[in-house]
Amino acid sequence: MSRLFYHVHPERLTLETKVVNANSGRVMLAESPFFPGGGGQLPDKGVIRWNGGEVTVTGFEPYGGGIWVLLADKVELSGTVEAAVDPDFRQMMRELHTDTHLLNAFVYQQFNGALVTGVQINPDGSARMDFDLPDADNDRLRALDGPINDAIKQDLTVGDSYVPIDDAIDGPGLIRTRSVAPPPTPDGKVRIVEIAGLDRQACGGTHLASTGRSRLVRVLKIDNKGRHNRRVKIGLVGLATGT
């Protein structure tokens, strides 16, 4: 089974790797530590270094089964390079993504298996999740930062495993979105992220190794978005506006 580098080595943020394809202002790497974005999580920031200098990574673009790494300058790289992820930005994304799993877990458990209809993690230390919750009590949703922070303080282990896609579809509560599921691996498996003793759900993003590595969170706002959607915005305490 082929596993992505940032899933297998989530703590390794610098990697010496070979260029397998390149043209002006873009490069494809044999292995990449960069998370290219998806599922509401923003792509990594970082740089690529070589013996002639350093260039900032500006984005990612799928191409022919691989990923172009887009560069700030019109350089054309070859040979061996060093790819380096911005550690502070990755840490914030991992915190918020783990915390959205906690929010998702408690909404699913306390509101009759409500499904996610949208998610967005923001660069200001906040994140929002939309849920199919036509009749939910907003005060109950606002109170969810209590159990979320309790789970953070318990420092629960966060791990992953892979199951066949049919098992993920049929497994109760493994896929929590109404219309989107993480893409399967080439051998037809789906990655399942598990927060020990609390939650299991399909996901392709990056997460903390344990919940205790996150700052505490606050529920910042509850919005009604249409007849069915309820939007819950959370923020890292001391970072997001309003915390």
Coordinates of N, CA and C in Angstrom, one line a residue:
M1 N 0.8 -1.2 0.0 CA 0.0 0.0 0.0 C 0.9 1.2 0.0
S2 N 0.6 2.2 -0.9 CA 1.3 3.4 -1.0 C 0.7 4.5 0.0
R3 N 1.6 4.9 0.9 CA 1.2 5.9 1.9 C 1.9 7.2 1.7
L4 N 1.3 8.3 1.8 CA 1.9 9.6 1.6 C 2.9 10.0 2.7
F5 N 4.0 10.7 2.3 CA 5.1 10.9 3.2 C 4.6 11.7 4.5
Y6 N 3.7 12.7 4.3 CA 3.3 13.5 5.5 C 2.3 12.7 6.4
H7 N 1.8 11.6 5.9 CA 1.0 10.7 6.8 C 2.0 9.7 7.6
V8 N 3.0 9.2 6.9 CA 3.9 8.3 7.5 C 4.8 9.0 8.5
H9 N 5.3 10.2 8.1 CA 6.3 10.9 8.9 C 5.7 12.3 9.2
P10 N 4.7 12.5 10.0 CA 4.1 13.8 10.2 C 5.0 14.8 11.0
E11 N 6.0 14.3 11.7 CA 6.8 15.2 12.5 C 8.1 15.6 11.7
R12 N 8.3 15.0 10.5 CA 9.5 15.3 9.7 C 9.1 16.3 8.7
L13 N 9.7 17.5 8.9 CA 9.3 18.7 8.1 C 10.3 19.1 7.1
T14 N 11.5 18.4 7.1 CA 12.5 18.7 6.1 C 13.0 17.4 5.5
L15 N 13.1 17.4 4.2 CA 13.3 16.2 3.4 C 14.2 16.4 2.2
E16 N 15.3 15.7 2.1 CA 16.1 15.7 0.9 C 15.5 14.7 -0.1
T17 N 15.2 15.2 -1.3 CA 14.5 14.4 -2.2 C 14.9 14.7 -3.6
K18 N 14.6 13.9 -4.6 CA 15.0 14.1 -6.0 C 13.9 14.8 -6.8
V19 N 14.3 15.6 -7.7 CA 13.4 16.2 -8.7 C 13.1 15.1 -9.8
V20 N 11.8 14.8 -10.0 CA 11.5 13.9 -11.1 C 10.9 14.6 -12.3
N21 N 10.5 15.8 -12.2 CA 10.0 16.6 -13.3 C 10.0 18.0 -13.0
A22 N 10.3 18.9 -14.0 CA 10.4 20.3 -13.7 C 10.2 21.1 -14.9
N23 N 9.7 22.3 -14.8 CA 9.8 23.3 -15.8 C 9.8 24.7 -15.0
S24 N 9.8 25.7 -15.8 CA 10.0 27.0 -15.1 C 8.9 27.3 -14.1
G25 N 9.3 27.5 -12.8 CA 8.4 27.9 -11.8 C 7.6 26.7 -11.2
R26 N 8.0 25.5 -11.5 CA 7.3 24.4 -10.9 C 8.2 23.1 -10.8
V27 N 7.9 22.2 -9.9 CA 8.8 21.1 -9.7 C 7.9 19.9 -9.2
M28 N 8.2 18.7 -9.6 CA 7.6 17.5 -9.0 C 8.7 16.7 -8.3
L29 N 8.4 16.3 -7.1 CA 9.4 15.6 -6.2 C 9.1 14.1 -6.1
A30 N 10.2 13.4 -6.0 CA 10.1 11.9 -5.8 C 9.3 11.6 -4.5
E31 N 9.6 12.4 -3.4 CA 8.8 12.3 -2.2 C 8.6 13.8 -1.7
S32 N 7.5 14.1 -1.1 CA 7.3 15.4 -0.7 C 6.7 15.5 0.7
P33 N 7.3 16.3 1.6 CA 6.7 16.5 3.0 C 5.5 17.4 3.0
F34 N 5.2 18.1 1.9 CA 4.2 19.1 1.9 C 2.8 18.5 1.8
F35 N 1.9 18.9 2.6 CA 0.5 18.6 2.5 C -0.1 19.6 1.5
P36 N -0.7 19.2 0.4 CA -1.1 20.1 -0.7 C -2.5 20.7 -0.5
G37 N -3.1 20.5 0.7 CA -4.4 21.0 1.0 C -5.5 20.1 0.6
G38 N -6.7 20.3 1.2 CA -7.8 19.4 0.9 C -8.7 19.2 2.2
G39 N -9.9 18.9 2.0 CA -10.8 18.7 3.1 C -11.0 19.8 4.0
G40 N -10.8 21.1 3.5 CA -11.0 22.3 4.3 C -9.7 22.7 4.9
Q41 N -8.6 21.9 4.9 CA -7.3 22.3 5.5 C -6.5 23.0 4.4
L42 N -5.9 24.1 4.8 CA -5.0 24.8 3.9 C -3.7 24.1 3.6
P43 N -3.2 24.3 2.4 CA -1.9 23.7 2.0 C -0.7 24.2 2.9
D44 N 0.3 23.4 3.0 CA 1.5 23.8 3.7 C 2.2 25.0 3.1
K45 N 2.9 25.8 3.9 CA 3.8 26.7 3.4 C 5.2 26.2 3.5
G46 N 6.2 26.7 2.8 CA 7.5 26.3 2.9 C 8.4 26.8 1.8
V47 N 9.6 26.1 1.8 CA 10.6 26.5 0.8 C 11.3 25.3 0.2
I48 N 11.9 25.4 -1.0 CA 12.8 24.4 -1.6 C 14.1 25.0 -1.7
R49 N 15.1 24.3 -1.2 CA 16.5 24.7 -1.2 C 17.3 23.8 -2.1
W50 N 18.3 24.4 -2.8 CA 19.3 23.6 -3.6 C 20.6 24.4 -3.5
N51 N 21.6 23.8 -4.2 CA 23.0 24.4 -4.0 C 23.1 25.8 -4.6
G52 N 22.0 26.2 -5.3 CA 22.1 27.6 -5.9 C 21.2 28.6 -5.2
G53 N 20.5 28.1 -4.1 CA 19.7 29.1 -3.4 C 18.4 28.5 -2.8
E54 N 17.4 29.3 -2.7 CA 16.2 28.9 -2.0 C 15.0 29.6 -2.7
V55 N 13.9 28.9 -2.8 CA 12.7 29.5 -3.4 C 11.5 29.2 -2.6
T56 N 10.6 30.1 -2.4 CA 9.3 29.9 -1.7 C 8.3 29.1 -2.4
V57 N 7.7 28.2 -1.7 CA 6.6 27.4 -2.3 C 5.3 28.3 -2.3
T58 N 4.6 28.4 -3.4 CA 3.4 29.2 -3.4 C 2.1 28.4 -3.6
G59 N 2.2 27.1 -3.9 CA 1.0 26.3 -4.1 C 1.3 25.0 -4.6
F60 N 0.2 24.2 -5.0 CA 0.3 22.9 -5.5 C -0.8 22.6 -6.5
E61 N -0.4 21.8 -7.5 CA -1.3 21.5 -8.6 C -1.3 20.1 -9.0
P62 N -2.4 19.3 -9.0 CA -2.3 17.9 -9.4 C -2.0 17.8 -10.9
Y63 N -1.2 16.8 -11.2 CA -0.9 16.6 -12.6 C -0.5 15.1 -12.8
G64 N -1.2 14.4 -13.7 CA -0.8 13.1 -14.1 C -0.6 12.1 -13.0
G65 N -1.3 12.2 -11.9 CA -1.1 11.3 -10.8 C -0.1 11.8 -9.8
G66 N 0.5 12.9 -10.1 CA 1.5 13.5 -9.1 C 1.0 14.9 -8.7
I67 N 1.9 15.6 -8.1 CA 1.6 17.0 -7.6 C 2.8 17.9 -8.1
W68 N 2.4 19.0 -8.8 CA 3.4 20.0 -9.1 C 3.5 20.9 -7.8
V69 N 4.7 21.2 -7.4 CA 5.0 22.2 -6.4 C 5.2 23.5 -7.1
L70 N 4.4 24.5 -6.9 CA 4.5 25.8 -7.5 C 5.5 26.7 -6.8
L71 N 6.3 27.4 -7.5 CA 7.4 28.2 -6.9 C 7.2 29.7 -7.2
A72 N 7.8 30.5 -6.3 CA 7.6 31.9 -6.4 C 8.5 32.5 -7.5
D73 N 9.6 31.8 -7.9 CA 10.4 32.3 -9.0 C 10.5 31.4 -10.1
K74 N 10.8 31.9 -11.3 CA 10.8 31.0 -12.5 C 12.1 30.3 -12.7
V75 N 12.4 29.5 -11.6 CA 13.6 28.7 -11.7 C 13.2 27.3 -12.2
E76 N 14.2 26.6 -12.8 CA 14.0 25.2 -13.2 C 15.0 24.3 -12.5
L77 N 14.5 23.5 -11.6 CA 15.4 22.7 -10.7 C 15.6 21.4 -11.2
S78 N 16.7 20.7 -10.8 CA 17.0 19.4 -11.2 C 17.9 18.8 -10.1
G79 N 18.1 17.4 -10.1 CA 18.9 16.8 -9.2 C 18.3 16.6 -7.8
T80 N 19.0 16.8 -6.8 CA 18.6 16.7 -5.4 C 18.3 18.0 -4.8
V81 N 17.2 18.2 -4.1 CA 16.8 19.4 -3.4 C 16.4 19.1 -2.0
E82 N 16.3 20.1 -1.2 CA 15.7 20.0 0.2 C 14.4 20.7 0.2
A83 N 13.4 20.0 0.6 CA 12.0 20.5 0.8 C 11.8 20.7 2.3
A84 N 11.4 21.9 2.6 CA 11.2 22.3 4.1 C 9.9 22.9 4.3
V85 N 9.1 22.3 5.2 CA 7.8 22.8 5.6 C 7.9 23.9 6.6
D86 N 7.1 24.9 6.6 CA 7.0 26.0 7.6 C 6.5 25.3 8.9
P87 N 7.3 25.2 9.9 CA 6.8 24.4 11.1 C 5.7 25.1 11.9
D88 N 5.7 26.4 12.0 CA 4.6 27.1 12.7 C 3.3 27.0 12.1
F89 N 3.3 27.2 10.7 CA 2.0 27.1 10.0 C 1.5 25.6 10.1
R90 N 2.3 24.6 9.9 CA 1.9 23.2 9.9 C 1.3 22.9 11.3
Q91 N 2.0 23.4 12.4 CA 1.5 23.2 13.7 C 0.1 23.7 13.9
M92 N -0.1 24.9 13.5 CA -1.4 25.5 13.6 C -2.5 24.7 12.9
M93 N -2.2 24.3 11.6 CA -3.1 23.5 10.9 C -3.4 22.2 11.5
R94 N -2.4 21.6 12.1 CA -2.6 20.3 12.8 C -3.4 20.5 14.0
E95 N -3.2 21.5 14.8 CA -4.0 21.8 15.9 C -5.5 22.0 15.5
L96 N -5.7 22.9 14.6 CA -7.1 23.1 14.2 C -7.8 21.9 13.6
H97 N -7.0 21.2 12.8 CA -7.7 20.0 12.2 C -8.0 19.0 13.2
T98 N -7.1 18.7 14.2 CA -7.4 17.8 15.3 C -8.6 18.3 16.1
D99 N -8.7 19.6 16.3 CA -9.8 20.2 17.1 C -11.1 20.1 16.3
T100 N -11.1 20.2 15.0 CA -12.3 20.0 14.2 C -12.8 18.6 14.3
H101 N -11.9 17.6 14.4 CA -12.3 16.2 14.7 C -13.0 16.1 16.0
L102 N -12.5 16.8 17.0 CA -13.1 16.7 18.3 C -14.5 17.4 18.3
L103 N -14.6 18.5 17.6 CA -16.0 19.1 17.4 C -16.9 18.2 16.7
N104 N -16.4 17.6 15.6 CA -17.2 16.7 14.8 C -17.7 15.5 15.7
A105 N -16.8 15.0 16.5 CA -17.1 13.8 17.3 C -18.2 14.1 18.3
F106 N -18.2 15.3 18.9 CA -19.2 15.6 19.9 C -20.5 16.0 19.3
V107 N -20.5 16.7 18.1 CA -21.7 16.9 17.4 C -22.4 15.6 17.0
Y108 N -21.6 14.7 16.4 CA -22.1 13.4 15.9 C -22.7 12.6 17.1
Q109 N -22.0 12.7 18.2 CA -22.5 11.9 19.4 C -23.8 12.5 20.0
Q110 N -23.8 13.8 20.1 CA -24.8 14.5 20.9 C -26.0 15.0 20.1
F111 N -25.9 15.0 18.8 CA -26.9 15.5 17.9 C -27.3 14.4 16.8
N112 N -27.5 13.2 17.3 CA -28.1 12.1 16.5 C -27.4 11.9 15.2
G113 N -26.1 11.9 15.2 CA -25.3 11.5 14.0 C -25.4 12.6 12.9
A114 N -25.4 13.8 13.3 CA -25.5 14.9 12.3 C -24.2 14.9 11.5
L115 N -24.4 15.1 10.2 CA -23.3 15.0 9.2 C -22.7 16.4 8.9
V116 N -21.5 16.4 8.5 CA -20.8 17.7 8.1 C -21.2 18.1 6.7
T117 N -21.5 19.3 6.5 CA -21.8 19.8 5.1 C -20.7 20.8 4.6
G118 N -19.8 21.1 5.4 CA -18.7 22.0 4.9 C -17.7 22.2 6.1
V119 N -16.5 22.5 5.7 CA -15.4 22.8 6.7 C -14.4 23.7 6.1
Q120 N -13.8 24.6 6.9 CA -12.7 25.5 6.4 C -11.9 25.8 7.6
I121 N -10.6 25.5 7.5 CA -9.6 25.9 8.5 C -8.9 27.2 8.0
N122 N -8.8 28.2 8.8 CA -8.3 29.5 8.4 C -6.9 29.8 9.0
P123 N -6.2 30.7 8.3 CA -4.9 31.1 8.7 C -4.8 32.0 9.9
D124 N -6.0 32.4 10.5 CA -6.0 33.3 11.6 C -6.1 32.5 12.9
G125 N -6.0 31.2 12.9 CA -6.2 30.4 14.1 C -7.6 30.0 14.4
S126 N -8.5 30.1 13.4 CA -9.9 29.7 13.6 C -10.3 28.7 12.6
A127 N -11.4 28.0 12.8 CA -11.9 27.1 11.8 C -13.4 27.1 12.0
R128 N -14.1 26.7 10.9 CA -15.6 26.6 11.0 C -16.0 25.3 10.4
M129 N -17.0 24.7 11.0 CA -17.7 23.5 10.4 C -19.2 23.7 10.3
D130 N -19.7 23.3 9.2 CA -21.1 23.4 8.9 C -21.7 22.0 9.1
F131 N -22.9 21.9 9.8 CA -23.5 20.6 10.1 C -25.0 20.7 9.6
D132 N -25.5 19.5 9.3 CA -26.9 19.4 8.9 C -27.7 19.3 10.3
L133 N -28.0 20.4 10.8 CA -28.7 20.5 12.1 C -29.9 21.5 12.1
P134 N -31.0 21.1 11.5 CA -32.1 22.0 11.3 C -32.7 22.4 12.6
D135 N -32.7 21.6 13.7 CA -33.4 21.9 14.9 C -32.5 22.0 16.1
A136 N -31.2 22.2 15.9 CA -30.3 22.2 17.1 C -30.5 23.5 17.9
D137 N -30.2 23.3 19.2 CA -30.2 24.4 20.2 C -28.8 25.0 20.1
N138 N -28.8 26.3 19.8 CA -27.5 27.0 19.6 C -26.7 27.0 21.0
D139 N -27.4 27.1 22.1 CA -26.7 27.1 23.4 C -26.0 25.8 23.6
R140 N -26.6 24.7 23.2 CA -25.9 23.4 23.3 C -24.7 23.4 22.5
L141 N -24.7 23.9 21.3 CA -23.6 24.0 20.4 C -22.5 24.9 21.0
R142 N -22.9 26.0 21.6 CA -21.9 26.9 22.2 C -21.1 26.2 23.3
A143 N -21.8 25.3 24.0 CA -21.2 24.7 25.2 C -20.3 23.6 24.8
L144 N -20.1 23.3 23.5 CA -19.2 22.1 23.2 C -17.8 22.4 23.4
D145 N -17.4 23.7 23.6 CA -16.0 23.9 23.9 C -15.6 23.3 25.2
G146 N -16.6 23.0 26.1 CA -16.3 22.3 27.4 C -15.7 20.9 27.1
P147 N -16.5 20.0 26.5 CA -16.0 18.7 26.2 C -14.8 18.7 25.3
I148 N -14.7 19.6 24.3 CA -13.6 19.6 23.5 C -12.3 19.9 24.3
N149 N -12.3 20.9 25.2 CA -11.2 21.2 26.0 C -10.9 20.1 27.0
D150 N -11.9 19.4 27.5 CA -11.6 18.2 28.3 C -10.8 17.2 27.6
A151 N -11.2 16.9 26.3 CA -10.5 16.0 25.5 C -9.1 16.4 25.2
I152 N -8.9 17.7 25.0 CA -7.5 18.2 24.8 C -6.7 18.0 26.1
K153 N -7.2 18.2 27.2 CA -6.5 18.1 28.5 C -6.2 16.6 28.8
Q154 N -7.1 15.7 28.3 CA -6.8 14.3 28.5 C -5.6 13.7 27.7
D155 N -5.2 14.5 26.7 CA -4.1 14.1 25.8 C -4.3 12.8 25.2
L156 N -5.4 12.6 24.5 CA -5.7 11.4 23.9 C -4.9 11.1 22.6
T157 N -4.4 9.9 22.5 CA -3.6 9.6 21.3 C -4.4 9.7 20.0
V158 N -3.8 10.2 19.0 CA -4.4 10.3 17.6 C -3.5 9.4 16.7
G159 N -4.2 8.5 16.1 CA -3.5 7.6 15.2 C -4.3 7.4 13.9
D160 N -3.8 6.5 13.0 CA -4.5 6.2 11.8 C -4.4 4.7 11.4
S161 N -5.3 4.3 10.5 CA -5.3 3.0 10.0 C -5.9 3.1 8.6
Y162 N -5.9 2.0 7.8 CA -6.5 2.0 6.5 C -7.5 0.8 6.4
V163 N -8.6 1.1 5.8 CA -9.6 0.0 5.6 C -10.1 0.1 4.1
P164 N -10.5 -1.0 3.6 CA -11.1 -1.0 2.2 C -12.2 0.0 2.1
I165 N -12.3 0.6 1.0 CA -13.3 1.7 0.8 C -14.7 1.2 1.1
D166 N -15.0 0.0 0.7 CA -16.4 -0.5 1.0 C -16.6 -0.6 2.5
D167 N -15.6 -1.0 3.2 CA -15.8 -1.0 4.7 C -16.0 0.4 5.3
A168 N -15.3 1.4 4.7 CA -15.4 2.7 5.2 C -16.8 3.3 4.9
I169 N -17.3 2.9 3.7 CA -18.7 3.4 3.3 C -19.7 2.7 4.2
D170 N -19.5 1.4 4.5 CA -20.5 0.7 5.3 C -20.3 0.8 6.8
G171 N -19.1 1.2 7.2 CA -18.9 1.3 8.6 C -19.6 2.4 9.2
P172 N -20.3 2.2 10.4 CA -21.1 3.3 11.0 C -20.3 4.5 11.4
G173 N -20.6 5.6 10.8 CA -20.0 6.9 11.2 C -18.6 7.1 10.8
L174 N -18.0 6.3 9.9 CA -16.7 6.5 9.5 C -16.6 7.6 8.5
I175 N -17.5 7.8 7.6 CA -17.6 8.9 6.7 C -18.7 9.9 7.1
R176 N -18.3 11.1 7.5 CA -19.2 12.0 8.2 C -19.7 13.1 7.3
T177 N -19.4 13.2 6.1 CA -19.8 14.2 5.2 C -21.0 13.8 4.3
R178 N -21.8 14.7 3.9 CA -22.9 14.3 3.1 C -22.6 13.9 1.7
S179 N -21.5 14.5 1.1 CA -21.2 14.2 -0.3 C -19.8 14.0 -0.6
V180 N -18.8 14.2 0.3 CA -17.4 14.1 -0.1 C -16.7 13.1 0.9
A181 N -15.9 12.2 0.3 CA -15.1 11.3 1.1 C -13.7 11.4 0.7
P182 N -12.7 11.1 1.6 CA -11.3 11.2 1.3 C -11.0 10.3 0.1
P183 N -10.1 10.7 -0.8 CA -9.8 9.8 -1.9 C -9.1 8.5 -1.5
P184 N -9.4 7.4 -2.1 CA -8.8 6.1 -1.7 C -7.3 6.1 -2.2
T185 N -6.6 5.2 -1.5 CA -5.2 4.9 -2.0 C -5.3 4.1 -3.3
P186 N -4.2 4.0 -4.0 CA -4.2 3.2 -5.3 C -4.7 1.8 -5.1
D187 N -4.6 1.2 -3.9 CA -5.1 -0.1 -3.7 C -6.5 -0.2 -3.1
G188 N -7.2 1.0 -3.2 CA -8.6 1.0 -2.8 C -8.9 1.0 -1.3
K189 N -8.0 1.7 -0.5 CA -8.3 1.8 0.9 C -8.5 3.3 1.3
V190 N -9.1 3.5 2.4 CA -9.4 4.8 2.9 C -8.7 5.0 4.3
R191 N -8.1 6.1 4.5 CA -7.4 6.4 5.8 C -8.5 6.7 6.9
I192 N -8.4 6.1 8.0 CA -9.2 6.3 9.2 C -8.4 6.9 10.3
V193 N -8.8 8.1 10.7 CA -8.1 8.8 11.9 C -8.9 8.5 13.1
E194 N -8.1 8.0 14.1 CA -8.8 7.6 15.4 C -8.2 8.4 16.6
I195 N -9.1 9.0 17.3 CA -8.8 9.6 18.6 C -9.2 8.6 19.7
A196 N -8.2 8.1 20.4 CA -8.3 7.0 21.2 C -9.5 7.1 22.2
G197 N -10.4 6.1 22.2 CA -11.5 6.1 23.1 C -12.6 7.0 22.8
L198 N -12.5 7.8 21.7 CA -13.5 8.9 21.5 C -14.1 8.8 20.1
D199 N -13.3 8.6 19.0 CA -13.8 8.8 17.7 C -13.0 8.2 16.6
R200 N -13.6 7.7 15.5 CA -13.0 7.2 14.3 C -13.7 7.8 13.1
Q201 N -12.9 8.4 12.2 CA -13.6 8.9 11.0 C -12.6 9.0 9.9
A202 N -13.1 8.9 8.6 CA -12.2 9.0 7.5 C -11.7 10.4 7.3
C203 N -10.4 10.5 7.0 CA -9.8 11.8 6.8 C -8.4 11.7 6.1
G204 N -8.1 12.7 5.3 CA -6.8 12.6 4.6 C -5.8 13.7 5.0
G205 N -6.1 14.5 6.0 CA -5.3 15.6 6.4 C -4.2 15.3 7.4
T206 N -3.6 16.3 8.0 CA -2.6 16.1 9.0 C -3.1 16.5 10.3
H207 N -2.7 15.8 11.4 CA -3.2 15.9 12.7 C -2.1 15.8 13.7
L208 N -2.4 16.2 14.9 CA -1.4 16.1 16.0 C -1.3 14.6 16.4
A209 N -0.2 14.3 17.1 CA 0.0 12.9 17.6 C -0.9 12.6 18.8
S210 N -1.3 13.7 19.5 CA -2.2 13.5 20.6 C -2.9 14.9 20.9
T211 N -4.1 14.8 21.4 CA -4.9 16.0 21.5 C -4.2 17.0 22.5
G212 N -3.4 16.6 23.4 CA -2.8 17.5 24.4 C -1.8 18.5 23.8
R213 N -1.4 18.3 22.5 CA -0.5 19.2 21.9 C -1.2 20.4 21.3
S214 N -2.5 20.4 21.4 CA -3.2 21.6 20.9 C -3.4 22.6 22.1
R215 N -3.5 23.9 21.7 CA -4.0 24.9 22.6 C -5.5 24.7 22.8
L216 N -6.0 25.2 23.9 CA -7.4 25.1 24.2 C -8.2 26.0 23.1
V217 N -9.5 25.7 23.0 CA -10.3 26.3 22.0 C -11.5 27.0 22.7
R218 N -12.1 27.9 21.9 CA -13.4 28.5 22.3 C -14.3 28.4 21.1
V219 N -15.6 28.2 21.4 CA -16.6 28.3 20.3 C -16.8 29.8 20.2
L220 N -16.5 30.4 19.0 CA -16.6 31.8 18.8 C -18.0 32.3 18.3
K221 N -18.7 31.5 17.5 CA -19.9 31.9 16.9 C -20.7 30.8 16.4
I222 N -22.0 30.9 16.4 CA -22.9 29.9 15.8 C -23.8 30.7 14.8
D223 N -23.8 30.3 13.6 CA -24.6 30.9 12.5 C -25.6 29.9 11.9
N224 N -26.8 30.4 11.6 CA -27.7 29.6 10.8 C -27.5 29.9 9.4
K225 N -27.1 28.9 8.6 CA -26.8 29.0 7.2 C -27.8 28.2 6.4
G226 N -29.0 28.8 6.1 CA -30.0 28.1 5.4 C -30.9 27.3 6.3
R227 N -31.8 26.6 5.7 CA -32.8 25.9 6.5 C -32.2 24.8 7.4
H228 N -31.2 24.1 6.9 CA -30.6 22.9 7.6 C -29.3 23.2 8.2
N229 N -28.5 24.1 7.6 CA -27.1 24.2 8.0 C -26.9 25.0 9.2
R230 N -26.1 24.5 10.1 CA -25.7 25.3 11.3 C -24.2 25.4 11.3
R231 N -23.6 26.6 11.3 CA -22.2 26.8 11.2 C -21.6 27.1 12.6
V232 N -20.6 26.3 13.0 CA -19.9 26.5 14.3 C -18.5 26.9 14.0
K233 N -18.1 28.1 14.6 CA -16.8 28.6 14.4 C -16.0 28.5 15.7
I234 N -14.8 27.9 15.7 CA -14.0 27.7 16.9 C -12.7 28.4 16.6
G235 N -12.0 28.7 17.7 CA -10.7 29.4 17.6 C -9.7 29.0 18.7
L236 N -8.4 29.0 18.3 CA -7.4 28.6 19.3 C -7.3 29.8 20.3
V237 N -7.3 29.5 21.6 CA -7.2 30.5 22.6 C -5.9 31.2 22.6
G238 N -6.0 32.5 22.5 CA -4.7 33.3 22.5 C -4.3 33.6 21.1
L239 N -4.9 33.0 20.1 CA -4.5 33.2 18.7 C -5.6 33.8 17.8
A240 N -6.7 33.1 17.8 CA -7.9 33.6 17.0 C -8.5 34.8 17.6
T241 N -9.0 35.7 16.7 CA -9.7 36.9 17.2 C -10.9 36.5 18.0
G242 N -11.1 37.1 19.2 CA -12.2 36.7 20.0 C -11.9 35.7 21.1
T243 N -10.7 35.2 21.1 CA -10.4 34.2 22.1 C -9.6 34.8 23.3

